Coordinates of N, CA and C in Angstrom, one line a residue:
X16 N -22.7 8.3 -26.1 CA -22.1 8.9 -25.0 C -21.1 10.0 -25.5
X17 N -20.9 11.1 -24.7 CA -20.0 12.1 -25.1 C -18.8 12.2 -24.1
X18 N -18.6 11.2 -23.4 CA -17.5 11.2 -22.4 C -16.2 11.1 -23.1
X19 N -15.2 11.7 -22.4 CA -13.8 11.7 -22.9 C -13.0 10.7 -22.0
X20 N -12.8 9.5 -22.4 CA -12.2 8.5 -21.6 C -10.7 8.6 -21.5
X21 N -10.1 9.3 -22.5 CA -8.7 9.6 -22.4 C -8.4 10.6 -21.3
X22 N -9.3 11.6 -21.2 CA -9.2 12.5 -20.1 C -9.4 11.9 -18.8
X23 N -10.4 10.9 -18.7 CA -10.7 10.2 -17.5 C -9.4 9.4 -17.1
X24 N -8.8 8.8 -18.0 CA -7.6 8.0 -17.7 C -6.5 8.9 -17.2
X25 N -6.3 10.0 -17.8 CA -5.3 11.0 -17.3 C -5.6 11.4 -15.8
X26 N -6.9 11.6 -15.6 CA -7.3 12.0 -14.2 C -7.0 10.9 -13.2
X27 N -7.2 9.7 -13.6 CA -6.9 8.6 -12.7 C -5.4 8.4 -12.4
X28 N -4.6 8.6 -13.5 CA -3.2 8.6 -13.4 C -2.7 9.6 -12.4
X29 N -3.2 10.8 -12.5 CA -2.8 11.9 -11.6 C -3.2 11.6 -10.1
X30 N -4.5 11.1 -10.0 CA -5.0 10.8 -8.6 C -4.2 9.7 -8.0
X31 N -4.0 8.6 -8.7 CA -3.2 7.5 -8.1 C -1.8 7.8 -7.9
X32 N -1.2 8.6 -8.9 CA 0.2 8.9 -8.8 C 0.5 9.8 -7.6
X33 N -0.4 10.8 -7.4 CA -0.2 11.7 -6.2 C -0.4 11.0 -4.9
X34 N -1.3 10.1 -4.9 CA -1.5 9.3 -3.7 C -0.3 8.4 -3.3
X35 N 0.3 7.8 -4.4 CA 1.5 7.0 -4.2 C 2.6 7.9 -3.7
X36 N 2.8 9.1 -4.2 CA 3.8 10.0 -3.7 C 3.5 10.3 -2.2
X37 N 2.3 10.5 -1.8 CA 1.9 10.8 -0.5 C 2.3 9.6 0.5
X38 N 2.0 8.4 0.0 CA 2.3 7.2 0.8 C 3.9 7.1 1.0
X39 N 4.6 7.4 0.0 CA 6.1 7.4 0.1 C 6.6 8.5 1.1
X40 N 6.0 9.7 1.0 CA 6.4 10.8 1.8 C 6.0 10.5 3.3
X41 N 4.9 9.9 3.5 CA 4.4 9.5 4.9 C 5.4 8.6 5.5
X42 N 5.9 7.6 4.7 CA 6.8 6.6 5.3 C 8.1 7.3 5.6
X43 N 8.6 8.1 4.7 CA 9.9 8.8 5.0 C 9.8 9.7 6.2
X44 N 8.7 10.4 6.4 CA 8.6 11.3 7.5 C 8.1 10.7 8.8
X45 N 7.6 9.5 8.7 CA 7.0 8.8 9.9 C 5.9 9.6 10.5
X46 N 5.1 10.2 9.7 CA 3.9 11.0 10.1 C 2.8 10.1 10.6
X47 N 2.5 10.0 11.9 CA 1.5 9.1 12.4 C 0.1 9.5 12.0
X48 N -0.2 10.8 12.0 CA -1.6 11.3 11.7 C -1.8 11.0 10.2
X49 N -0.8 11.2 9.4 CA -1.0 11.0 7.9 C -1.1 9.5 7.6
X50 N -0.5 8.6 8.5 CA -0.6 7.2 8.3 C -2.1 6.8 8.4
X51 N -2.8 7.3 9.4 CA -4.2 7.0 9.6 C -5.0 7.5 8.4
X52 N -4.7 8.7 8.0 CA -5.5 9.3 6.8 C -5.3 8.4 5.6
X53 N -4.0 7.9 5.4 CA -3.7 7.1 4.2 C -4.5 5.8 4.3
X54 N -4.6 5.2 5.5 CA -5.4 3.9 5.6 C -6.8 4.1 5.3
X55 N -7.4 5.3 5.7 CA -8.8 5.6 5.4 C -9.0 5.7 3.9
X56 N -8.0 6.3 3.2 CA -8.1 6.4 1.8 C -7.9 5.0 1.1
X57 N -7.0 4.2 1.6 CA -6.8 2.9 1.1 C -8.1 2.0 1.3
X58 N -8.8 2.2 2.4 CA -10.0 1.5 2.6 C -11.0 1.8 1.5
X59 N -11.1 3.0 1.1 CA -12.0 3.4 0.0 C -11.6 2.9 -1.4
X60 N -10.3 3.0 -1.6 CA -9.7 2.5 -2.9 C -10.0 1.0 -3.0
X61 N -9.7 0.2 -1.9 CA -9.9 -1.2 -2.0 C -11.3 -1.6 -2.1
X62 N -12.2 -0.8 -1.4 CA -13.6 -1.1 -1.4 C -14.2 -0.8 -2.8
X63 N -13.5 0.0 -3.6 CA -14.0 0.4 -4.9 C -13.7 -0.7 -5.9
X64 N -12.9 -1.7 -5.6 CA -12.5 -2.8 -6.5 C -13.2 -4.1 -6.0
X65 N -13.7 -4.8 -6.9 CA -14.4 -6.1 -6.6 C -13.4 -7.1 -6.1
X66 N -12.1 -7.0 -6.5 CA -11.1 -7.9 -6.1 C -10.3 -7.4 -4.9
X67 N -10.8 -6.3 -4.3 CA -10.0 -5.8 -3.2 C -10.7 -5.8 -1.8
X68 N -11.7 -6.7 -1.7 CA -12.5 -6.7 -0.5 C -11.7 -7.1 0.8
X69 N -10.9 -8.1 0.6 CA -10.1 -8.6 1.8 C -9.1 -7.5 2.3
X70 N -8.6 -6.8 1.3 CA -7.7 -5.7 1.7 C -8.5 -4.6 2.3
X71 N -9.7 -4.3 1.9 CA -10.5 -3.3 2.5 C -10.8 -3.7 3.9
X72 N -11.1 -5.0 4.2 CA -11.3 -5.4 5.5 C -10.1 -5.2 6.4
X73 N -8.9 -5.5 5.9 CA -7.7 -5.3 6.7 C -7.5 -3.9 7.1
X74 N -7.8 -3.0 6.1 CA -7.7 -1.6 6.4 C -8.7 -1.1 7.5
X75 N -10.0 -1.6 7.3 CA -11.0 -1.3 8.3 C -10.7 -1.9 9.7
X76 N -10.1 -3.1 9.7 CA -9.7 -3.7 11.0 C -8.6 -2.9 11.7
X77 N -7.6 -2.5 10.9 CA -6.5 -1.7 11.5 C -7.0 -0.4 12.1
X78 N -7.9 0.3 11.3 CA -8.4 1.6 11.8 C -9.3 1.4 13.0
X79 N -10.1 0.3 13.1 CA -10.9 0.0 14.2 C -10.1 -0.2 15.5
X80 N -9.0 -1.0 15.3 CA -8.1 -1.2 16.4 C -7.5 0.0 17.0
X81 N -7.1 0.9 16.1 CA -6.4 2.2 16.5 C -7.4 3.1 17.2
X82 N -8.6 3.2 16.7 CA -9.6 4.1 17.1 C -10.4 3.6 18.3
X83 N -10.6 2.3 18.5 CA -11.5 1.8 19.5 C -11.0 0.6 20.3
X84 N -10.4 -0.4 19.7 CA -10.1 -1.6 20.4 C -8.8 -1.6 21.1
X85 N -7.8 -0.9 20.7 CA -6.5 -0.8 21.4 C -6.6 0.2 22.5
X86 N -5.7 0.0 23.5 CA -5.5 1.0 24.5 C -4.7 2.2 23.9
X87 N -4.7 3.3 24.6 CA -4.0 4.5 24.0 C -2.6 4.2 23.7
X88 N -1.9 3.4 24.6 CA -0.5 3.1 24.5 C -0.3 2.2 23.3
X89 N -1.1 1.2 23.2 CA -1.0 0.2 22.1 C -1.2 0.9 20.7
X90 N -2.2 1.8 20.7 CA -2.6 2.5 19.5 C -1.4 3.4 19.0
X91 N -0.8 4.1 20.0 CA 0.4 4.9 19.7 C 1.5 4.1 19.1
X92 N 1.8 2.9 19.8 CA 2.9 2.1 19.3 C 2.6 1.5 17.9
X93 N 1.3 1.2 17.6 CA 0.9 0.6 16.3 C 1.1 1.6 15.2
X94 N 0.9 2.9 15.5 CA 0.9 4.0 14.5 C 2.4 4.4 14.3
X95 N 3.1 4.7 15.4 CA 4.4 5.3 15.3 C 5.5 4.3 15.3
X96 N 5.2 3.0 15.5 CA 6.2 2.0 15.4 C 6.2 1.3 14.1
X97 N 5.6 1.8 13.1 CA 5.6 1.2 11.8 C 6.8 1.5 10.9
X98 N 7.6 2.5 11.4 CA 8.8 2.9 10.6 C 10.0 3.0 11.6
X99 N 11.2 3.0 11.0 CA 12.4 3.0 11.8 C 13.4 4.0 11.1
X100 N 14.1 4.7 11.9 CA 15.1 5.6 11.3 C 16.5 5.2 11.9
X101 N 17.2 4.4 11.1 CA 18.5 3.9 11.5 C 19.7 4.7 10.9
X102 N 19.4 5.6 10.0 CA 20.4 6.4 9.4 C 20.5 7.8 10.1
X103 N 19.4 8.2 10.7 CA 19.4 9.6 11.4 C 19.0 10.6 10.4
X104 N 18.5 11.8 10.9 CA 18.2 12.9 10.0 C 16.7 12.9 9.7
X105 N 16.2 14.0 9.2 CA 14.8 14.2 8.8 C 14.5 13.5 7.5
X106 N 13.3 12.9 7.4 CA 12.9 12.2 6.2 C 13.7 11.0 5.8
X107 N 14.3 10.3 6.8 CA 15.1 9.1 6.6 C 14.5 7.9 7.1
X108 N 13.2 7.9 7.4 CA 12.5 6.7 8.0 C 12.3 5.7 6.8
X109 N 12.3 4.4 7.2 CA 11.9 3.3 6.3 C 10.9 2.4 7.0
X110 N 10.1 1.7 6.3 CA 9.1 0.8 6.8 C 9.8 -0.3 7.5
X111 N 9.2 -0.8 8.6 CA 9.8 -1.9 9.4 C 10.1 -3.1 8.5
X112 N 9.2 -3.5 7.7 CA 9.3 -4.7 6.8 C 10.5 -4.5 5.8
X113 N 10.7 -3.3 5.4 CA 11.8 -3.1 4.5 C 13.2 -3.3 5.2
X114 N 13.2 -2.7 6.4 CA 14.4 -2.9 7.2 C 14.7 -4.4 7.6
X115 N 13.6 -5.1 7.8 CA 13.7 -6.5 8.1 C 14.3 -7.2 6.9
X116 N 13.9 -6.8 5.7 CA 14.4 -7.4 4.5 C 15.9 -7.2 4.4
X117 N 16.4 -6.0 4.8 CA 17.8 -5.8 4.8 C 18.6 -6.7 5.8
X118 N 18.0 -7.0 7.0 CA 18.6 -7.9 7.9 C 18.6 -9.3 7.3
X119 N 17.5 -9.7 6.6 CA 17.5 -11.0 6.0 C 18.6 -11.2 5.0
X120 N 18.7 -10.1 4.2 CA 19.7 -10.2 3.1 C 21.1 -10.3 3.7
X121 N 21.4 -9.6 4.7 CA 22.8 -9.7 5.4 C 23.0 -11.1 6.0
X122 N 21.9 -11.6 6.6 CA 22.1 -12.9 7.2 C 22.2 -14.0 6.2
X123 N 21.6 -13.9 5.0 CA 21.7 -14.8 3.9 C 23.2 -14.9 3.4
X124 N 23.8 -13.7 3.4 CA 25.2 -13.7 2.9 C 26.1 -14.4 3.9
X125 N 25.9 -14.2 5.2 CA 26.7 -14.9 6.2 C 26.5 -16.4 6.2
X126 N 25.2 -16.8 6.0 CA 24.9 -18.2 5.9 C 25.5 -18.9 4.7
X127 N 25.4 -18.2 3.5 CA 26.0 -18.7 2.3 C 27.5 -18.9 2.4
X128 N 28.1 -18.0 3.2 CA 29.6 -18.0 3.4 C 30.0 -19.3 4.2
X129 N 29.1 -19.8 4.9 CA 29.4 -21.0 5.7 C 29.6 -22.3 4.8
X130 N 29.1 -22.2 3.6 CA 29.1 -23.3 2.6 C 28.8 -24.6 3.3
X131 N 29.7 -25.6 3.4 CA 29.3 -26.9 3.9 C 29.2 -27.0 5.4
X132 N 29.5 -25.9 6.1 CA 29.5 -25.9 7.5 C 28.2 -25.3 8.1
X133 N 27.1 -25.6 7.4 CA 25.8 -25.0 7.8 C 25.2 -25.9 8.9
X134 N 25.7 -25.9 10.0 CA 25.0 -26.5 11.1 C 24.2 -25.5 11.9
X135 N 23.3 -25.9 12.7 CA 22.4 -25.0 13.4 C 23.2 -24.1 14.3
X136 N 24.2 -24.7 14.9 CA 25.1 -23.9 15.8 C 25.8 -22.8 15.1
X137 N 26.4 -23.2 13.9 CA 27.1 -22.2 13.1 C 26.2 -21.1 12.6
X138 N 25.1 -21.5 12.1 CA 24.1 -20.5 11.6 C 23.7 -19.5 12.7
X139 N 23.4 -20.0 13.9 CA 23.1 -19.1 15.0 C 24.2 -18.2 15.4
X140 N 25.4 -18.7 15.4 CA 26.6 -17.9 15.7 C 26.8 -16.8 14.7
X141 N 26.7 -17.2 13.4 CA 26.9 -16.2 12.3 C 25.9 -15.1 12.3
X142 N 24.6 -15.5 12.4 CA 23.6 -14.5 12.3 C 23.6 -13.6 13.6
X143 N 23.9 -14.2 14.7 CA 24.0 -13.4 16.0 C 25.1 -12.4 16.0
X144 N 26.1 -12.6 15.1 CA 27.2 -11.7 15.0 C 27.1 -10.7 13.9
X145 N 26.0 -10.7 13.2 CA 25.9 -9.9 12.0 C 26.0 -8.4 12.3
X146 N 25.5 -7.9 13.4 CA 25.6 -6.5 13.8 C 27.0 -6.1 14.1
X147 N 27.8 -7.0 14.8 CA 29.2 -6.7 15.1 C 30.0 -6.7 13.8
X148 N 29.7 -7.6 12.9 CA 30.4 -7.7 11.6 C 30.2 -6.4 10.8
X149 N 29.0 -5.9 10.8 CA 28.7 -4.6 10.2 C 29.6 -3.5 10.7
X150 N 29.7 -3.5 12.1 CA 30.5 -2.4 12.7 C 32.0 -2.5 12.3
X151 N 32.5 -3.8 12.3 CA 33.9 -4.0 11.9 C 34.1 -3.6 10.4
X152 N 33.2 -4.0 9.5 CA 33.3 -3.6 8.1 C 33.3 -2.1 7.9
X153 N 32.3 -1.5 8.7 CA 32.1 0.0 8.6 C 33.4 0.7 9.0
X154 N 34.0 0.3 10.1 CA 35.2 0.9 10.6 C 36.4 0.7 9.7
X155 N 36.5 -0.5 9.1 CA 37.5 -0.7 8.1 C 37.4 0.2 6.9
X156 N 36.2 0.3 6.4 CA 36.0 1.1 5.2 C 36.3 2.6 5.5
X157 N 35.9 3.0 6.7 CA 36.2 4.4 7.1 C 37.7 4.7 7.2
X158 N 38.4 3.7 7.8 CA 39.9 3.9 7.9 C 40.6 3.8 6.6
X159 N 40.1 3.0 5.7 CA 40.8 2.9 4.4 C 40.2 3.8 3.3
X160 N 39.3 4.7 3.7 CA 38.7 5.7 2.9 C 37.9 5.1 1.7
X161 N 37.2 4.0 2.0 CA 36.3 3.4 1.1 C 34.9 3.9 1.3
X162 N 34.3 4.5 0.2 CA 33.0 5.1 0.4 C 32.0 4.0 0.6
X163 N 31.1 4.3 1.5 CA 30.0 3.3 1.8 C 29.1 3.2 0.7
X164 N 28.7 2.0 0.3 CA 27.7 1.8 -0.8 C 26.4 2.4 -0.4
X165 N 25.8 3.1 -1.3 CA 24.5 3.7 -1.1 C 23.4 2.7 -0.8
X166 N 22.5 3.0 0.1 CA 21.5 2.0 0.4 C 20.3 2.2 -0.5
X167 N 20.4 3.2 -1.4 CA 19.3 3.5 -2.4 C 19.6 2.8 -3.7
X168 N 18.5 2.4 -4.4 CA 18.7 1.8 -5.7 C 19.3 2.8 -6.7
X169 N 20.2 2.3 -7.6 CA 20.7 3.2 -8.6 C 19.6 3.4 -9.7
X170 N 19.4 4.6 -10.0 CA 18.3 5.0 -11.0 C 19.0 5.5 -12.2
X171 N 18.7 4.9 -13.4 CA 19.3 5.3 -14.6 C 18.6 6.6 -15.1
X172 N 19.3 7.4 -15.9 CA 18.7 8.7 -16.3 C 17.5 8.4 -17.1
X173 N 16.4 9.2 -16.8 CA 15.2 9.1 -17.5 C 14.9 10.3 -18.4
X174 N 15.9 11.0 -18.7 CA 15.7 12.3 -19.4 C 15.1 12.0 -20.8
X175 N 15.6 11.0 -21.5 CA 15.2 10.7 -22.9 C 13.7 10.2 -22.8
X176 N 13.4 9.4 -21.8 CA 12.0 8.9 -21.7 C 11.1 10.0 -21.4
X177 N 11.5 11.0 -20.5 CA 10.7 12.1 -20.2 C 10.4 13.0 -21.4
X178 N 11.4 13.2 -22.2 CA 11.2 14.0 -23.4 C 10.2 13.3 -24.3
X179 N 10.3 12.0 -24.5 CA 9.3 11.3 -25.3 C 7.9 11.4 -24.8
X180 N 7.8 11.3 -23.4 CA 6.5 11.4 -22.8 C 5.9 12.8 -23.0
X181 N 6.7 13.8 -22.8 CA 6.3 15.2 -23.0 C 5.8 15.5 -24.4
X182 N 6.5 14.9 -25.4 CA 6.1 15.1 -26.8 C 4.8 14.4 -27.0
X183 N 4.6 13.2 -26.5 CA 3.3 12.5 -26.7 C 2.2 13.3 -26.1
X184 N 2.4 13.8 -24.8 CA 1.3 14.5 -24.1 C 1.0 15.8 -24.8
X185 N 1.9 16.5 -25.4 CA 1.6 17.7 -26.1 C 0.8 17.4 -27.3
X186 N 1.0 16.3 -28.0 CA 0.2 16.0 -29.1 C -1.2 15.5 -28.7
X187 N -1.2 14.7 -27.6 CA -2.5 14.1 -27.2 C -3.4 15.1 -26.5
X188 N -2.8 16.0 -25.8 CA -3.6 17.0 -25.0 C -4.7 16.3 -24.1
X189 N -4.2 15.5 -23.2 CA -5.2 14.6 -22.4 C -6.2 15.4 -21.6
X190 N -5.9 16.6 -21.2 CA -6.8 17.4 -20.3 C -7.7 18.3 -21.1
X191 N -7.6 18.2 -22.4 CA -8.6 19.0 -23.3 C -9.7 18.1 -23.7
X192 N -10.9 18.4 -23.4 CA -12.1 17.5 -23.6 C -12.3 17.3 -25.1
X193 N -12.4 16.0 -25.4 CA -12.7 15.6 -26.8 C -13.8 14.5 -26.7
X194 N -15.0 14.8 -27.1 CA -16.1 13.8 -26.9 C -15.8 12.5 -27.6
X195 N -16.1 11.4 -26.9 CA -16.0 10.0 -27.4 C -14.6 9.5 -27.6
X196 N -13.6 10.2 -27.1 CA -12.2 9.8 -27.2 C -11.9 8.7 -26.2
X197 N -11.1 7.7 -26.6 CA -10.9 6.6 -25.6 C -9.6 5.9 -26.0
X198 N -9.0 5.2 -25.0 CA -7.9 4.3 -25.3 C -8.4 2.9 -25.6
X199 N -7.7 2.2 -26.4 CA -8.2 0.8 -26.8 C -8.2 -0.1 -25.6
X200 N -7.2 0.1 -24.7 CA -7.2 -0.8 -23.5 C -8.1 -0.4 -22.4
X201 N -8.5 0.9 -22.4 CA -9.4 1.4 -21.3 C -10.5 2.2 -22.0
X202 N -11.4 1.4 -22.6 CA -12.5 2.1 -23.4 C -13.6 2.8 -22.6
X203 N -13.7 2.3 -21.3 CA -14.8 2.9 -20.5 C -14.4 3.2 -19.1
X204 N -13.2 3.7 -19.0 CA -12.6 4.0 -17.6 C -13.3 5.3 -17.1
X205 N -13.6 5.2 -15.8 CA -14.2 6.4 -15.1 C -13.1 7.4 -14.7
X206 N -13.6 8.6 -14.3 CA -12.6 9.7 -14.0 C -11.9 9.5 -12.7
X207 N -12.5 8.6 -11.8 CA -11.9 8.3 -10.5 C -12.2 6.9 -10.1
X208 N -11.3 6.2 -9.4 CA -11.7 4.9 -8.8 C -12.9 4.9 -7.9
X209 N -13.1 6.1 -7.2 CA -14.2 6.2 -6.3 C -15.6 6.3 -7.0
X210 N -15.6 6.4 -8.3 CA -16.9 6.4 -9.0 C -17.5 5.0 -9.0
X211 N -16.7 4.0 -8.7 CA -17.2 2.6 -8.6 C -17.6 2.3 -7.2
X212 N -17.5 3.2 -6.2 CA -17.8 3.0 -4.8 C -19.3 3.2 -4.6
X213 N -20.0 2.2 -4.1 CA -21.4 2.3 -3.7 C -21.4 2.7 -2.2
X214 N -21.8 3.9 -1.9 CA -21.7 4.5 -0.6 C -22.7 3.7 0.4
X215 N -23.9 3.5 -0.1 CA -24.9 2.8 0.7 C -24.4 1.4 1.1
X216 N -23.9 0.7 0.1 CA -23.4 -0.7 0.3 C -22.2 -0.6 1.3
X217 N -21.3 0.5 1.2 CA -20.2 0.6 2.1 C -20.7 0.8 3.5
X218 N -21.8 1.5 3.7 CA -22.3 1.7 5.1 C -22.7 0.3 5.7
X219 N -23.4 -0.4 4.8 CA -23.9 -1.8 5.3 C -22.7 -2.7 5.6
X220 N -21.7 -2.6 4.7 CA -20.5 -3.4 4.9 C -19.7 -3.1 6.2
X221 N -19.6 -1.8 6.5 CA -18.9 -1.3 7.7 C -19.7 -1.7 8.9
X222 N -21.0 -1.6 8.9 CA -21.8 -2.0 10.0 C -21.6 -3.5 10.3
X223 N -21.7 -4.3 9.3 CA -21.5 -5.7 9.4 C -20.2 -6.1 10.1
X224 N -19.1 -5.5 9.6 CA -17.8 -5.9 10.1 C -17.5 -5.2 11.5
X225 N -18.1 -4.1 11.7 CA -17.9 -3.5 13.1 C -18.5 -4.4 14.1
X226 N -19.7 -5.0 13.8 CA -20.3 -6.0 14.7 C -19.4 -7.2 14.9
X227 N -18.9 -7.7 13.8 CA -18.0 -8.9 13.9 C -16.7 -8.6 14.7
X228 N -16.1 -7.5 14.5 CA -14.9 -7.1 15.2 C -15.2 -6.9 16.7
X229 N -16.4 -6.4 17.0 CA -16.7 -6.2 18.4 C -16.8 -7.6 19.1
X230 N -17.2 -8.6 18.4 CA -17.3 -10.0 19.0 C -16.0 -10.7 19.0
X231 N -15.2 -10.5 17.9 CA -14.0 -11.2 17.8 C -13.0 -10.3 17.0
X232 N -12.0 -9.9 17.7 CA -11.1 -8.8 17.2 C -10.3 -9.4 16.0
X233 N -10.0 -10.6 16.0 CA -9.1 -11.2 14.9 C -9.9 -11.9 13.8
X234 N -11.2 -11.6 13.8 CA -12.0 -12.3 12.7 C -11.6 -11.9 11.4
X235 N -11.6 -12.8 10.4 CA -11.2 -12.6 9.1 C -12.4 -12.6 8.2
X236 N -12.3 -12.0 7.0 CA -13.5 -11.9 6.1 C -14.2 -13.2 5.8
X237 N -13.4 -14.2 5.6 CA -13.9 -15.5 5.2 C -14.7 -16.1 6.4
X238 N -14.5 -15.6 7.6 CA -15.2 -16.1 8.8 C -16.5 -15.4 9.0
X239 N -16.7 -14.3 8.2 CA -17.8 -13.5 8.4 C -18.6 -13.2 7.1
X240 N -19.4 -14.2 6.7 CA -20.3 -13.9 5.6 C -19.7 -14.2 4.3
X241 N -18.6 -15.0 4.2 CA -18.1 -15.4 2.9 C -17.5 -14.4 2.0
X242 N -16.6 -13.5 2.6 CA -15.9 -12.6 1.7 C -15.1 -13.2 0.6
X243 N -14.6 -14.4 0.9 CA -13.8 -15.1 -0.2 C -14.7 -15.3 -1.4
X244 N -15.9 -15.8 -1.2 CA -16.8 -16.1 -2.3 C -17.2 -14.7 -3.0
X245 N -17.3 -13.7 -2.1 CA -17.7 -12.4 -2.6 C -16.6 -11.9 -3.6
X246 N -15.4 -12.1 -3.3 CA -14.3 -11.6 -4.1 C -14.3 -12.3 -5.5
X247 N -14.8 -13.6 -5.5 CA -14.7 -14.3 -6.7 C -15.9 -14.0 -7.6
X248 N -16.9 -13.2 -7.1 CA -18.1 -13.0 -7.8 C -18.1 -11.6 -8.5
X249 N -17.8 -11.6 -9.8 CA -17.7 -10.3 -10.5 C -19.0 -9.6 -10.6
X250 N -20.1 -10.3 -10.4 CA -21.4 -9.6 -10.6 C -21.9 -9.0 -9.2
X251 N -21.1 -9.3 -8.2 CA -21.5 -8.7 -6.9 C -22.8 -9.2 -6.3
X252 N -23.2 -10.4 -6.6 CA -24.5 -10.9 -6.2 C -24.6 -11.0 -4.7
X253 N -23.6 -11.5 -4.0 CA -23.6 -11.6 -2.6 C -23.9 -10.2 -1.9
X254 N -23.2 -9.2 -2.5 CA -23.4 -7.9 -1.9 C -24.7 -7.3 -2.2
X255 N -25.3 -7.7 -3.4 CA -26.6 -7.2 -3.7 C -27.6 -7.8 -2.7
X256 N -27.5 -9.1 -2.4 CA -28.4 -9.7 -1.4 C -28.2 -9.0 0.0
X257 N -27.0 -8.7 0.3 CA -26.7 -8.1 1.6 C -27.4 -6.7 1.6
X258 N -27.3 -6.0 0.5 CA -27.9 -4.7 0.4 C -29.4 -4.7 0.6
X259 N -30.0 -5.7 -0.1 CA -31.4 -5.8 -0.1 C -31.9 -6.2 1.3
X260 N -31.2 -7.0 2.1 CA -31.6 -7.3 3.4 C -31.5 -6.1 4.4
X261 N -30.6 -5.2 4.1 CA -30.4 -4.1 5.0 C -30.8 -2.7 4.3
X262 N -31.7 -2.8 3.5 CA -32.1 -1.6 2.7 C -32.5 -0.4 3.6
X263 N -33.0 -0.8 4.8 CA -33.6 0.3 5.6 C -32.5 1.0 6.5
X264 N -31.3 0.4 6.5 CA -30.2 1.0 7.4 C -29.6 2.2 6.7
X265 N -29.3 3.3 7.5 CA -28.7 4.5 7.0 C -27.2 4.5 7.5

């Protein structure tokens, strides 16, 4: 073979890295149309991996609900209600689950402060007052000129690491084709994750689960043809059988 697997690896790094940046930008902007586009891409990425079938099904189920099973109002809420902007300003949205983690962290501090007084009544009183406590602390810090702690993680300077990476890349020249070049840990990597995607099998899989979702909206993969066993089968034998049964479908 004359393939350059180092170049293929570099291509995958760029593809996945740019897509990760797009996911982060979509969350910050709260862009509903881009959220749907990202889920479609995630469906293909998950479907390309033998161990990603259940995630692919969840992607497909979400898209199906938005496009067909939900009412227009429910679909709008499901798309645009996935992020929250509690700081104000453009590009300041965060995912709902991340904001929920912030609430949980604050409540844990209040509960730990109760020490031996952790009765159900005390816990309910403390957690119920968390928002008011935040307002009191915020006003106190403002009046005493205490700068509010940043909600973002502190990032150490990466300048030295970047210089080292640039030096290595200049020597390696990953995008200059060199036949039979490869990394020891990735000796046969393809140029894109989508190279592992079987389009015909994808069509059969989509048709199968569209039918199951039409019958039962909350059906899970393990309830429809043994997706769990399919994930554990590296040889893809279950999917090969499914493909043979449905060879005539386009």
